[in-house]
Amino acid sequence: MTPLGLAVEALEDGDADRALALLRGLDPYLSACTSPPSAALRDLARRSDLHPWDPERPLEAEMLSGHVEGVFLALLVRIAGARRVLDVGTFTGYSALAMAEAVGHDGTVVTCELDEGVAAMAAAAFATSPAGARIRLEVGPALDTLGRLAAEEPFDLVFLDADKPGYLPVYRALHERRLVQPGSVIVADNTLLQGQPYGDADVDANGRAIAEFNAAVAADDRVEQVLVPLRDGVTIARVRTP
């Protein structure tokens, strides 16, 4: 049984303290059992955490991919042997830098960000790391950037972590514009979105968008996929060989 399942069982038995201990202890234990981040990634995370985010804007430190997911992405890059990586949704650059550290000296990470402010923060972080030279930062709407990238070679791995209503249009564009090919891996973050796609809580526009995205990927016979309950849910889809 999963830790979440055990926590639910404890609640049903009236043992709220045990349930809370299971839930609170999970993320720190995952972090303790995961390879440590580089000094550049630690500094990037610290700067993102200390940044004075404007509460009136939809940007906050919790949007950072973070330590465990960063290592997870880096391992996927290495396992897939990816040399061309696309990162849709840079934020302050954690995921792009984590994957750039893994992509190899001859590899490239193209990362897309709509917000110029956080893009500038990411660019500053990239400049502090040797791996930053492997990163190409594109600022502007993701679909516009994908249109330009269609003239280049396909990507070996794509990571989606941008605005949730944009997931499905980007996913479709990746296929339609041949930005992925058989064997390419598409990774999407936040695909459990706090339980909204499957729970009975109030569902907002982001929750509906993720539910639609999940259903579309599950029904797409061009890929084989799995939804992993890492952090807020990560979907991994591999483009099938025809």
mmCIF file of C-alpha atoms in Angstrom:
data_model
loop_
_atom_site.group_PDB
_atom_site.id
_atom_site.type_symbol
_atom_site.label_atom_id
_atom_site.label_comp_id
_atom_site.label_asym_id
_atom_site.label_seq_id
_atom_site.Cartn_x
_atom_site.Cartn_y
_atom_site.Cartn_z
ATOM 1 C CA MET A 1 0.000 0.000 0.000
ATOM 2 C CA THR A 2 1.231 3.516 -0.799
ATOM 3 C CA PRO A 3 1.968 6.063 1.956
ATOM 4 C CA LEU A 4 -1.140 7.968 0.847
ATOM 5 C CA GLY A 5 -3.205 4.798 1.108
ATOM 6 C CA LEU A 6 -1.832 4.113 4.586
ATOM 7 C CA ALA A 7 -2.630 7.691 5.599
ATOM 8 C CA VAL A 8 -6.212 7.291 4.379
ATOM 9 C CA GLU A 9 -6.474 4.004 6.268
ATOM 10 C CA ALA A 10 -5.165 5.686 9.420
ATOM 11 C CA LEU A 11 -7.761 8.447 9.088
ATOM 12 C CA GLU A 12 -10.511 5.890 8.649
ATOM 13 C CA ASP A 13 -9.284 4.219 11.853
ATOM 14 C CA GLY A 14 -9.405 7.564 13.643
ATOM 15 C CA ASP A 15 -5.612 7.854 13.944
ATOM 16 C CA ALA A 16 -5.123 11.388 12.623
ATOM 17 C CA ASP A 17 -1.652 11.764 14.191
ATOM 18 C CA ARG A 18 -0.310 8.747 12.298
ATOM 19 C CA ALA A 19 -1.872 9.952 9.054
ATOM 20 C CA LEU A 20 -0.298 13.377 9.486
ATOM 21 C CA ALA A 21 3.108 11.889 10.279
ATOM 22 C CA LEU A 22 3.006 9.739 7.143
ATOM 23 C CA LEU A 23 2.092 12.675 4.929
ATOM 24 C CA ARG A 24 4.513 15.163 6.477
ATOM 25 C CA GLY A 25 7.426 12.759 6.428
ATOM 26 C CA LEU A 26 7.158 11.692 2.793
ATOM 27 C CA ASP A 27 8.739 14.635 0.941
ATOM 28 C CA PRO A 28 11.701 15.038 3.349
ATOM 29 C CA TYR A 29 12.399 11.297 3.088
ATOM 30 C CA LEU A 30 12.244 11.401 -0.714
ATOM 31 C CA SER A 31 14.727 14.261 -0.695
ATOM 32 C CA ALA A 32 17.057 12.483 1.734
ATOM 33 C CA CYS A 33 17.111 9.394 -0.507
ATOM 34 C CA THR A 34 17.762 11.349 -3.720
ATOM 35 C CA SER A 35 21.144 12.380 -5.114
ATOM 36 C CA PRO A 36 22.023 15.939 -4.050
ATOM 37 C CA PRO A 37 21.685 18.854 -6.478
ATOM 38 C CA SER A 38 24.641 20.758 -7.856
ATOM 39 C CA ALA A 39 25.802 23.967 -6.210
ATOM 40 C CA ALA A 40 24.315 25.965 -9.109
ATOM 41 C CA LEU A 41 20.899 24.330 -8.629
ATOM 42 C CA ARG A 42 21.005 24.860 -4.859
ATOM 43 C CA ASP A 43 21.766 28.542 -5.421
ATOM 44 C CA LEU A 44 18.996 28.858 -8.028
ATOM 45 C CA ALA A 45 16.471 27.312 -5.624
ATOM 46 C CA ARG A 46 17.606 29.606 -2.803
ATOM 47 C CA ARG A 47 17.297 32.721 -4.964
ATOM 48 C CA SER A 48 13.843 31.662 -6.140
ATOM 49 C CA ASP A 49 12.727 31.047 -2.560
ATOM 50 C CA LEU A 50 14.023 34.415 -1.325
ATOM 51 C CA HIS A 51 12.713 36.441 -4.280
ATOM 52 C CA PRO A 52 9.995 38.984 -3.301
ATOM 53 C CA TRP A 53 7.193 37.562 -5.452
ATOM 54 C CA ASP A 54 4.283 39.883 -6.184
ATOM 55 C CA PRO A 55 1.111 38.354 -4.647
ATOM 56 C CA GLU A 56 -0.929 40.023 -7.400
ATOM 57 C CA ARG A 57 0.802 37.950 -10.085
ATOM 58 C CA PRO A 58 0.458 34.169 -10.701
ATOM 59 C CA LEU A 59 4.122 33.485 -9.939
ATOM 60 C CA GLU A 60 5.487 31.984 -6.719
ATOM 61 C CA ALA A 61 8.457 30.001 -5.437
ATOM 62 C CA GLU A 62 6.367 26.807 -5.244
ATOM 63 C CA MET A 63 6.338 26.720 -9.064
ATOM 64 C CA LEU A 64 9.992 25.599 -8.973
ATOM 65 C CA SER A 65 10.549 22.001 -10.075
ATOM 66 C CA GLY A 66 12.847 21.477 -7.105
ATOM 67 C CA HIS A 67 15.392 18.925 -5.955
ATOM 68 C CA VAL A 68 13.645 15.555 -6.336
ATOM 69 C CA GLU A 69 11.951 16.356 -9.625
ATOM 70 C CA GLY A 70 15.139 17.929 -10.946
ATOM 71 C CA VAL A 71 17.081 14.721 -10.322
ATOM 72 C CA PHE A 72 14.179 12.733 -11.790
ATOM 73 C CA LEU A 73 14.312 14.792 -15.002
ATOM 74 C CA ALA A 74 18.104 14.553 -15.198
ATOM 75 C CA LEU A 75 17.901 10.761 -14.884
ATOM 76 C CA LEU A 76 15.248 10.606 -17.614
ATOM 77 C CA VAL A 77 17.530 12.617 -19.892
ATOM 78 C CA ARG A 78 20.441 10.269 -19.197
ATOM 79 C CA ILE A 79 18.362 7.073 -19.499
ATOM 80 C CA ALA A 80 16.845 8.271 -22.789
ATOM 81 C CA GLY A 81 20.246 9.375 -24.085
ATOM 82 C CA ALA A 82 18.621 12.699 -24.971
ATOM 83 C CA ARG A 83 20.761 15.264 -26.787
ATOM 84 C CA ARG A 84 18.020 17.713 -27.787
ATOM 85 C CA VAL A 85 15.683 18.707 -24.968
ATOM 86 C CA LEU A 86 12.741 21.130 -24.989
ATOM 87 C CA ASP A 87 11.598 22.731 -21.741
ATOM 88 C CA VAL A 88 8.210 24.467 -22.058
ATOM 89 C CA GLY A 89 7.813 26.752 -19.043
ATOM 90 C CA THR A 90 11.214 27.931 -17.792
ATOM 91 C CA PHE A 91 10.136 29.841 -14.667
ATOM 92 C CA THR A 92 13.436 30.613 -12.885
ATOM 93 C CA GLY A 93 15.263 27.852 -14.750
ATOM 94 C CA TYR A 94 15.586 24.903 -12.358
ATOM 95 C CA SER A 95 14.321 22.200 -14.712
ATOM 96 C CA ALA A 96 16.254 23.565 -17.694
ATOM 97 C CA LEU A 97 19.514 23.702 -15.745
ATOM 98 C CA ALA A 98 18.980 20.239 -14.216
ATOM 99 C CA MET A 99 18.482 18.759 -17.674
ATOM 100 C CA ALA A 100 21.364 20.761 -19.171
ATOM 101 C CA GLU A 101 23.676 19.231 -16.565
ATOM 102 C CA ALA A 102 22.569 15.783 -17.804
ATOM 103 C CA VAL A 103 22.374 16.319 -21.556
ATOM 104 C CA GLY A 104 26.114 16.081 -22.200
ATOM 105 C CA HIS A 105 28.646 18.489 -23.658
ATOM 106 C CA ASP A 106 27.224 18.087 -27.168
ATOM 107 C CA GLY A 107 23.602 18.460 -26.029
ATOM 108 C CA THR A 108 21.183 21.381 -26.140
ATOM 109 C CA VAL A 109 18.242 22.449 -23.984
ATOM 110 C CA VAL A 110 15.810 24.916 -25.543
ATOM 111 C CA THR A 111 13.666 26.475 -22.836
ATOM 112 C CA CYS A 112 10.564 28.635 -23.418
ATOM 113 C CA GLU A 113 9.193 31.278 -21.066
ATOM 114 C CA LEU A 114 6.413 33.819 -21.531
ATOM 115 C CA ASP A 115 7.260 36.128 -18.609
ATOM 116 C CA GLU A 116 10.275 38.356 -19.288
ATOM 117 C CA GLY A 117 10.957 38.924 -15.585
ATOM 118 C CA VAL A 118 11.431 35.289 -14.610
ATOM 119 C CA ALA A 119 13.215 34.658 -17.907
ATOM 120 C CA ALA A 120 15.802 37.246 -16.824
ATOM 121 C CA MET A 121 16.162 35.467 -13.464
ATOM 122 C CA ALA A 122 16.702 32.179 -15.303
ATOM 123 C CA ALA A 123 19.281 33.693 -17.646
ATOM 124 C CA ALA A 124 21.230 35.025 -14.666
ATOM 125 C CA ALA A 125 21.193 31.581 -13.055
ATOM 126 C CA PHE A 126 22.342 29.887 -16.263
ATOM 127 C CA ALA A 127 25.310 32.241 -16.444
ATOM 128 C CA THR A 128 26.642 30.908 -13.121
ATOM 129 C CA SER A 129 26.956 27.312 -14.360
ATOM 130 C CA PRO A 130 29.120 25.712 -17.070
ATOM 131 C CA ALA A 131 25.997 23.795 -18.144
ATOM 132 C CA GLY A 132 24.280 27.097 -18.838
ATOM 133 C CA ALA A 133 26.130 27.338 -22.154
ATOM 134 C CA ARG A 134 24.022 24.389 -23.376
ATOM 135 C CA ILE A 135 20.765 26.272 -22.776
ATOM 136 C CA ARG A 136 18.959 28.432 -25.329
ATOM 137 C CA LEU A 137 16.308 30.640 -23.760
ATOM 138 C CA GLU A 138 13.319 31.638 -25.907
ATOM 139 C CA VAL A 139 10.982 34.344 -24.565
ATOM 140 C CA GLY A 140 7.425 34.572 -25.864
ATOM 141 C CA PRO A 141 4.258 32.491 -26.311
ATOM 142 C CA ALA A 142 5.110 28.792 -26.453
ATOM 143 C CA LEU A 143 3.123 28.051 -29.608
ATOM 144 C CA ASP A 144 4.939 30.849 -31.458
ATOM 145 C CA THR A 145 8.264 29.420 -30.335
ATOM 146 C CA LEU A 146 7.227 25.914 -31.432
ATOM 147 C CA GLY A 147 6.379 27.303 -34.843
ATOM 148 C CA ARG A 148 9.940 28.560 -35.221
ATOM 149 C CA LEU A 149 11.443 25.357 -33.825
ATOM 150 C CA ALA A 150 9.584 23.271 -36.408
ATOM 151 C CA ALA A 151 12.374 24.126 -38.870
ATOM 152 C CA GLU A 152 14.916 22.386 -36.625
ATOM 153 C CA GLU A 153 15.528 18.747 -35.714
ATOM 154 C CA PRO A 154 12.992 16.938 -33.497
ATOM 155 C CA PHE A 155 13.540 16.756 -29.741
ATOM 156 C CA ASP A 156 14.508 13.633 -27.829
ATOM 157 C CA LEU A 157 12.753 14.768 -24.641
ATOM 158 C CA VAL A 158 10.172 17.468 -23.928
ATOM 159 C CA PHE A 159 9.152 18.736 -20.479
ATOM 160 C CA LEU A 160 5.827 20.586 -20.099
ATOM 161 C CA ASP A 161 5.469 22.797 -17.030
ATOM 162 C CA ALA A 162 3.739 25.970 -18.205
ATOM 163 C CA ASP A 163 0.161 27.282 -17.983
ATOM 164 C CA LYS A 164 -2.159 24.313 -17.682
ATOM 165 C CA PRO A 165 -4.715 25.301 -20.373
ATOM 166 C CA GLY A 166 -1.752 25.412 -22.747
ATOM 167 C CA TYR A 167 -0.725 21.789 -22.194
ATOM 168 C CA LEU A 168 -3.020 20.187 -24.746
ATOM 169 C CA PRO A 169 -2.386 22.752 -27.540
ATOM 170 C CA VAL A 170 1.369 22.357 -26.986
ATOM 171 C CA TYR A 171 1.092 18.556 -26.925
ATOM 172 C CA ARG A 172 -0.821 18.607 -30.201
ATOM 173 C CA ALA A 173 1.657 21.027 -31.758
ATOM 174 C CA LEU A 174 4.577 18.787 -30.818
ATOM 175 C CA HIS A 175 3.069 16.023 -32.949
ATOM 176 C CA GLU A 176 1.632 18.159 -35.748
ATOM 177 C CA ARG A 177 4.861 20.106 -36.272
ATOM 178 C CA ARG A 178 7.007 16.959 -36.010
ATOM 179 C CA LEU A 179 8.907 18.287 -33.023
ATOM 180 C CA VAL A 180 8.862 14.758 -31.616
ATOM 181 C CA GLN A 181 9.567 11.465 -33.358
ATOM 182 C CA PRO A 182 9.355 7.746 -32.516
ATOM 183 C CA GLY A 183 11.283 7.214 -29.303
ATOM 184 C CA SER A 184 10.883 10.825 -28.118
ATOM 185 C CA VAL A 185 9.762 11.219 -24.507
ATOM 186 C CA ILE A 186 7.192 13.817 -23.396
ATOM 187 C CA VAL A 187 7.056 14.606 -19.672
ATOM 188 C CA ALA A 188 4.231 16.710 -18.210
ATOM 189 C CA ASP A 189 4.240 18.136 -14.692
ATOM 190 C CA ASN A 190 1.291 18.712 -12.317
ATOM 191 C CA THR A 191 -0.914 16.070 -13.919
ATOM 192 C CA LEU A 192 -2.545 15.243 -10.572
ATOM 193 C CA LEU A 193 -3.009 18.968 -9.807
ATOM 194 C CA GLN A 194 -3.887 18.671 -6.123
ATOM 195 C CA GLY A 195 -6.374 15.903 -6.870
ATOM 196 C CA GLN A 196 -8.638 18.038 -9.044
ATOM 197 C CA PRO A 197 -8.679 15.741 -12.116
ATOM 198 C CA TYR A 198 -10.043 12.794 -10.114
ATOM 199 C CA GLY A 199 -11.275 14.087 -6.736
ATOM 200 C CA ASP A 200 -14.578 15.550 -5.729
ATOM 201 C CA ALA A 201 -13.187 18.941 -4.676
ATOM 202 C CA ASP A 202 -14.005 22.162 -6.486
ATOM 203 C CA VAL A 203 -12.382 22.077 -9.914
ATOM 204 C CA ASP A 204 -11.041 25.295 -11.446
ATOM 205 C CA ALA A 205 -9.983 26.076 -15.012
ATOM 206 C CA ASN A 206 -6.539 24.564 -14.461
ATOM 207 C CA GLY A 207 -8.047 21.377 -13.072
ATOM 208 C CA ARG A 208 -10.373 21.040 -16.055
ATOM 209 C CA ALA A 209 -7.481 21.640 -18.446
ATOM 210 C CA ILE A 210 -5.342 18.962 -16.802
ATOM 211 C CA ALA A 211 -8.242 16.484 -16.787
ATOM 212 C CA GLU A 212 -8.728 17.108 -20.508
ATOM 213 C CA PHE A 213 -4.999 16.744 -21.159
ATOM 214 C CA ASN A 214 -4.790 13.488 -19.186
ATOM 215 C CA ALA A 215 -7.770 12.037 -21.039
ATOM 216 C CA ALA A 216 -6.337 13.036 -24.425
ATOM 217 C CA VAL A 217 -2.933 11.474 -23.708
ATOM 218 C CA ALA A 218 -4.527 8.292 -22.340
ATOM 219 C CA ALA A 219 -6.581 7.966 -25.547
ATOM 220 C CA ASP A 220 -3.674 8.753 -27.902
ATOM 221 C CA ASP A 221 -2.433 5.542 -29.517
ATOM 222 C CA ARG A 222 0.674 7.359 -30.792
ATOM 223 C CA VAL A 223 2.168 7.144 -27.289
ATOM 224 C CA GLU A 224 2.552 4.786 -24.363
ATOM 225 C CA GLN A 225 2.287 6.583 -21.035
ATOM 226 C CA VAL A 226 2.299 6.357 -17.260
ATOM 227 C CA LEU A 227 1.199 8.887 -14.634
ATOM 228 C CA VAL A 228 3.616 8.826 -11.698
ATOM 229 C CA PRO A 229 2.511 10.261 -8.299
ATOM 230 C CA LEU A 230 5.699 12.303 -7.888
ATOM 231 C CA ARG A 231 5.025 15.655 -6.207
ATOM 232 C CA ASP A 232 1.861 16.919 -7.943
ATOM 233 C CA GLY A 233 1.877 14.191 -10.584
ATOM 234 C CA VAL A 234 4.206 13.620 -13.542
ATOM 235 C CA THR A 235 3.117 11.963 -16.781
ATOM 236 C CA ILE A 236 5.738 10.273 -18.948
ATOM 237 C CA ALA A 237 4.724 9.490 -22.531
ATOM 238 C CA ARG A 238 6.937 7.831 -25.133
ATOM 239 C CA VAL A 239 6.154 8.230 -28.830
ATOM 240 C CA ARG A 240 5.609 4.763 -30.276
ATOM 241 C CA THR A 241 7.387 3.367 -33.306
ATOM 242 C CA PRO A 242 4.770 2.956 -36.071
#
